Amino acid sequence: MAKEKTTVRPEPSQAGPALPQDFETALSELESIASRMSDGDLGLDESIALYQRGVALARVCQQRLEAAEQQVQVLQGQLLEPLDGTPGQDGQ
């Protein structure tokens, strides 16, 4: 008789704290996780949990960077428009 594989899934209460929604906090926590993982002192379960948290934090950072890039593009577009409202003239 073959053993059945069991999949361990974290309970919602074990999911950890909510993800930060600002870039700086998410990046700081991600750097902390990377540092802890690079030490090599963690057990397998803790490493997996930290890796999953790190992936989620990286997604938050990526989303915030994409939003900031879109804002910069909008602002650049506004700055490049003529001030007097007539296209193609340098104010002469």
JSON list of C-alpha atoms in Angstrom, two decimals:
[
{"chain": "A", "resi": 1, "resn": "MET", "atom": "CA", "xyz": [0.00, 0.00, 0.00]},
{"chain": "A", "resi": 2, "resn": "ALA", "atom": "CA", "xyz": [1.49, 3.34, -1.10]},
{"chain": "A", "resi": 3, "resn": "LYS", "atom": "CA", "xyz": [1.65, 6.30, 1.24]},
{"chain": "A", "resi": 4, "resn": "GLU", "atom": "CA", "xyz": [-0.49, 9.25, 0.31]},
{"chain": "A", "resi": 5, "resn": "LYS", "atom": "CA", "xyz": [1.27, 12.57, -0.06]},
{"chain": "A", "resi": 6, "resn": "THR", "atom": "CA", "xyz": [-0.05, 15.25, 2.19]},
{"chain": "A", "resi": 7, "resn": "THR", "atom": "CA", "xyz": [0.03, 18.86, 1.21]},
{"chain": "A", "resi": 8, "resn": "VAL", "atom": "CA", "xyz": [0.50, 21.33, 4.01]},
{"chain": "A", "resi": 9, "resn": "ARG", "atom": "CA", "xyz": [-1.33, 24.56, 3.37]},
{"chain": "A", "resi": 10, "resn": "PRO", "atom": "CA", "xyz": [-1.10, 27.43, 5.81]},
{"chain": "A", "resi": 11, "resn": "GLU", "atom": "CA", "xyz": [-4.24, 28.30, 7.68]},
{"chain": "A", "resi": 12, "resn": "PRO", "atom": "CA", "xyz": [-5.47, 31.87, 7.06]},
{"chain": "A", "resi": 13, "resn": "SER", "atom": "CA", "xyz": [-4.37, 32.76, 10.59]},
{"chain": "A", "resi": 14, "resn": "GLN", "atom": "CA", "xyz": [-0.84, 31.57, 9.70]},
{"chain": "A", "resi": 15, "resn": "ALA", "atom": "CA", "xyz": [-0.62, 33.69, 6.56]},
{"chain": "A", "resi": 16, "resn": "GLY", "atom": "CA", "xyz": [1.35, 36.36, 8.39]},
{"chain": "A", "resi": 17, "resn": "PRO", "atom": "CA", "xyz": [0.77, 40.06, 8.69]},
{"chain": "A", "resi": 18, "resn": "ALA", "atom": "CA", "xyz": [-0.94, 42.00, 5.94]},
{"chain": "A", "resi": 19, "resn": "LEU", "atom": "CA", "xyz": [1.28, 43.19, 3.12]},
{"chain": "A", "resi": 20, "resn": "PRO", "atom": "CA", "xyz": [2.42, 46.80, 3.31]},
{"chain": "A", "resi": 21, "resn": "GLN", "atom": "CA", "xyz": [0.96, 48.91, 0.52]},
{"chain": "A", "resi": 22, "resn": "ASP", "atom": "CA", "xyz": [3.73, 51.49, 0.28]},
{"chain": "A", "resi": 23, "resn": "PHE", "atom": "CA", "xyz": [6.91, 50.86, -1.70]},
{"chain": "A", "resi": 24, "resn": "GLU", "atom": "CA", "xyz": [9.42, 51.81, 0.98]},
{"chain": "A", "resi": 25, "resn": "THR", "atom": "CA", "xyz": [7.98, 49.54, 3.68]},
{"chain": "A", "resi": 26, "resn": "ALA", "atom": "CA", "xyz": [7.61, 46.61, 1.28]},
{"chain": "A", "resi": 27, "resn": "LEU", "atom": "CA", "xyz": [11.17, 47.04, 0.00]},
{"chain": "A", "resi": 28, "resn": "SER", "atom": "CA", "xyz": [12.58, 47.29, 3.52]},
{"chain": "A", "resi": 29, "resn": "GLU", "atom": "CA", "xyz": [10.85, 44.08, 4.58]},
{"chain": "A", "resi": 30, "resn": "LEU", "atom": "CA", "xyz": [11.95, 42.36, 1.37]},
{"chain": "A", "resi": 31, "resn": "GLU", "atom": "CA", "xyz": [15.57, 43.34, 2.05]},
{"chain": "A", "resi": 32, "resn": "SER", "atom": "CA", "xyz": [15.25, 41.99, 5.59]},
{"chain": "A", "resi": 33, "resn": "ILE", "atom": "CA", "xyz": [13.90, 38.68, 4.30]},
{"chain": "A", "resi": 34, "resn": "ALA", "atom": "CA", "xyz": [16.71, 38.41, 1.73]},
{"chain": "A", "resi": 35, "resn": "SER", "atom": "CA", "xyz": [19.26, 39.02, 4.46]},
{"chain": "A", "resi": 36, "resn": "ARG", "atom": "CA", "xyz": [17.75, 36.39, 6.76]},
{"chain": "A", "resi": 37, "resn": "MET", "atom": "CA", "xyz": [17.59, 33.84, 3.96]},
{"chain": "A", "resi": 38, "resn": "SER", "atom": "CA", "xyz": [21.18, 34.48, 2.87]},
{"chain": "A", "resi": 39, "resn": "ASP", "atom": "CA", "xyz": [22.41, 33.64, 6.37]},
{"chain": "A", "resi": 40, "resn": "GLY", "atom": "CA", "xyz": [21.41, 30.02, 5.80]},
{"chain": "A", "resi": 41, "resn": "ASP", "atom": "CA", "xyz": [20.25, 29.49, 9.39]},
{"chain": "A", "resi": 42, "resn": "LEU", "atom": "CA", "xyz": [16.59, 28.85, 8.58]},
{"chain": "A", "resi": 43, "resn": "GLY", "atom": "CA", "xyz": [14.73, 25.58, 8.50]},
{"chain": "A", "resi": 44, "resn": "LEU", "atom": "CA", "xyz": [12.93, 24.42, 5.38]},
{"chain": "A", "resi": 45, "resn": "ASP", "atom": "CA", "xyz": [9.44, 25.45, 6.46]},
{"chain": "A", "resi": 46, "resn": "GLU", "atom": "CA", "xyz": [10.55, 28.90, 7.55]},
{"chain": "A", "resi": 47, "resn": "SER", "atom": "CA", "xyz": [12.54, 29.35, 4.33]},
{"chain": "A", "resi": 48, "resn": "ILE", "atom": "CA", "xyz": [9.50, 28.48, 2.23]},
{"chain": "A", "resi": 49, "resn": "ALA", "atom": "CA", "xyz": [7.26, 30.82, 4.22]},
{"chain": "A", "resi": 50, "resn": "LEU", "atom": "CA", "xyz": [9.76, 33.67, 3.91]},
{"chain": "A", "resi": 51, "resn": "TYR", "atom": "CA", "xyz": [10.21, 32.99, 0.20]},
{"chain": "A", "resi": 52, "resn": "GLN", "atom": "CA", "xyz": [6.43, 33.21, -0.33]},
{"chain": "A", "resi": 53, "resn": "ARG", "atom": "CA", "xyz": [6.27, 36.44, 1.65]},
{"chain": "A", "resi": 54, "resn": "GLY", "atom": "CA", "xyz": [9.19, 37.80, -0.36]},
{"chain": "A", "resi": 55, "resn": "VAL", "atom": "CA", "xyz": [7.44, 37.04, -3.65]},
{"chain": "A", "resi": 56, "resn": "ALA", "atom": "CA", "xyz": [4.32, 38.84, -2.44]},
{"chain": "A", "resi": 57, "resn": "LEU", "atom": "CA", "xyz": [6.40, 41.84, -1.32]},
{"chain": "A", "resi": 58, "resn": "ALA", "atom": "CA", "xyz": [8.22, 41.92, -4.66]},
{"chain": "A", "resi": 59, "resn": "ARG", "atom": "CA", "xyz": [4.82, 42.08, -6.39]},
{"chain": "A", "resi": 60, "resn": "VAL", "atom": "CA", "xyz": [3.80, 45.04, -4.21]},
{"chain": "A", "resi": 61, "resn": "CYS", "atom": "CA", "xyz": [7.06, 46.81, -5.12]},
{"chain": "A", "resi": 62, "resn": "GLN", "atom": "CA", "xyz": [6.59, 46.09, -8.82]},
{"chain": "A", "resi": 63, "resn": "GLN", "atom": "CA", "xyz": [3.01, 47.39, -8.79]},
{"chain": "A", "resi": 64, "resn": "ARG", "atom": "CA", "xyz": [4.07, 50.59, -7.02]},
{"chain": "A", "resi": 65, "resn": "LEU", "atom": "CA", "xyz": [6.93, 51.14, -9.48]},
{"chain": "A", "resi": 66, "resn": "GLU", "atom": "CA", "xyz": [4.62, 50.63, -12.45]},
{"chain": "A", "resi": 67, "resn": "ALA", "atom": "CA", "xyz": [2.12, 53.12, -10.99]},
{"chain": "A", "resi": 68, "resn": "ALA", "atom": "CA", "xyz": [4.90, 55.66, -10.41]},
{"chain": "A", "resi": 69, "resn": "GLU", "atom": "CA", "xyz": [6.18, 55.18, -13.97]},
{"chain": "A", "resi": 70, "resn": "GLN", "atom": "CA", "xyz": [2.69, 55.86, -15.34]},
{"chain": "A", "resi": 71, "resn": "GLN", "atom": "CA", "xyz": [2.46, 59.02, -13.24]},
{"chain": "A", "resi": 72, "resn": "VAL", "atom": "CA", "xyz": [5.83, 60.23, -14.52]},
{"chain": "A", "resi": 73, "resn": "GLN", "atom": "CA", "xyz": [4.76, 59.62, -18.12]},
{"chain": "A", "resi": 74, "resn": "VAL", "atom": "CA", "xyz": [1.57, 61.62, -17.58]},
{"chain": "A", "resi": 75, "resn": "LEU", "atom": "CA", "xyz": [3.52, 64.46, -15.97]},
{"chain": "A", "resi": 76, "resn": "GLN", "atom": "CA", "xyz": [6.08, 64.48, -18.76]},
{"chain": "A", "resi": 77, "resn": "GLY", "atom": "CA", "xyz": [3.28, 64.64, -21.32]},
{"chain": "A", "resi": 78, "resn": "GLN", "atom": "CA", "xyz": [1.77, 67.64, -19.52]},
{"chain": "A", "resi": 79, "resn": "LEU", "atom": "CA", "xyz": [5.12, 69.44, -19.39]},
{"chain": "A", "resi": 80, "resn": "LEU", "atom": "CA", "xyz": [5.73, 68.97, -23.09]},
{"chain": "A", "resi": 81, "resn": "GLU", "atom": "CA", "xyz": [2.44, 70.61, -24.09]},
{"chain": "A", "resi": 82, "resn": "PRO", "atom": "CA", "xyz": [2.71, 74.26, -25.24]},
{"chain": "A", "resi": 83, "resn": "LEU", "atom": "CA", "xyz": [1.82, 76.74, -22.53]},
{"chain": "A", "resi": 84, "resn": "ASP", "atom": "CA", "xyz": [-0.27, 78.99, -24.82]},
{"chain": "A", "resi": 85, "resn": "GLY", "atom": "CA", "xyz": [-2.34, 76.09, -26.15]},
{"chain": "A", "resi": 86, "resn": "THR", "atom": "CA", "xyz": [-1.15, 76.37, -29.77]},
{"chain": "A", "resi": 87, "resn": "PRO", "atom": "CA", "xyz": [0.72, 73.32, -30.99]},
{"chain": "A", "resi": 88, "resn": "GLY", "atom": "CA", "xyz": [4.12, 73.61, -32.64]},
{"chain": "A", "resi": 89, "resn": "GLN", "atom": "CA", "xyz": [5.01, 77.19, -31.71]},
{"chain": "A", "resi": 90, "resn": "ASP", "atom": "CA", "xyz": [7.86, 78.22, -29.46]},
{"chain": "A", "resi": 91, "resn": "GLY", "atom": "CA", "xyz": [6.09, 81.33, -28.18]},
{"chain": "A", "resi": 92, "resn": "GLN", "atom": "CA", "xyz": [7.50, 83.61, -30.88]}
]
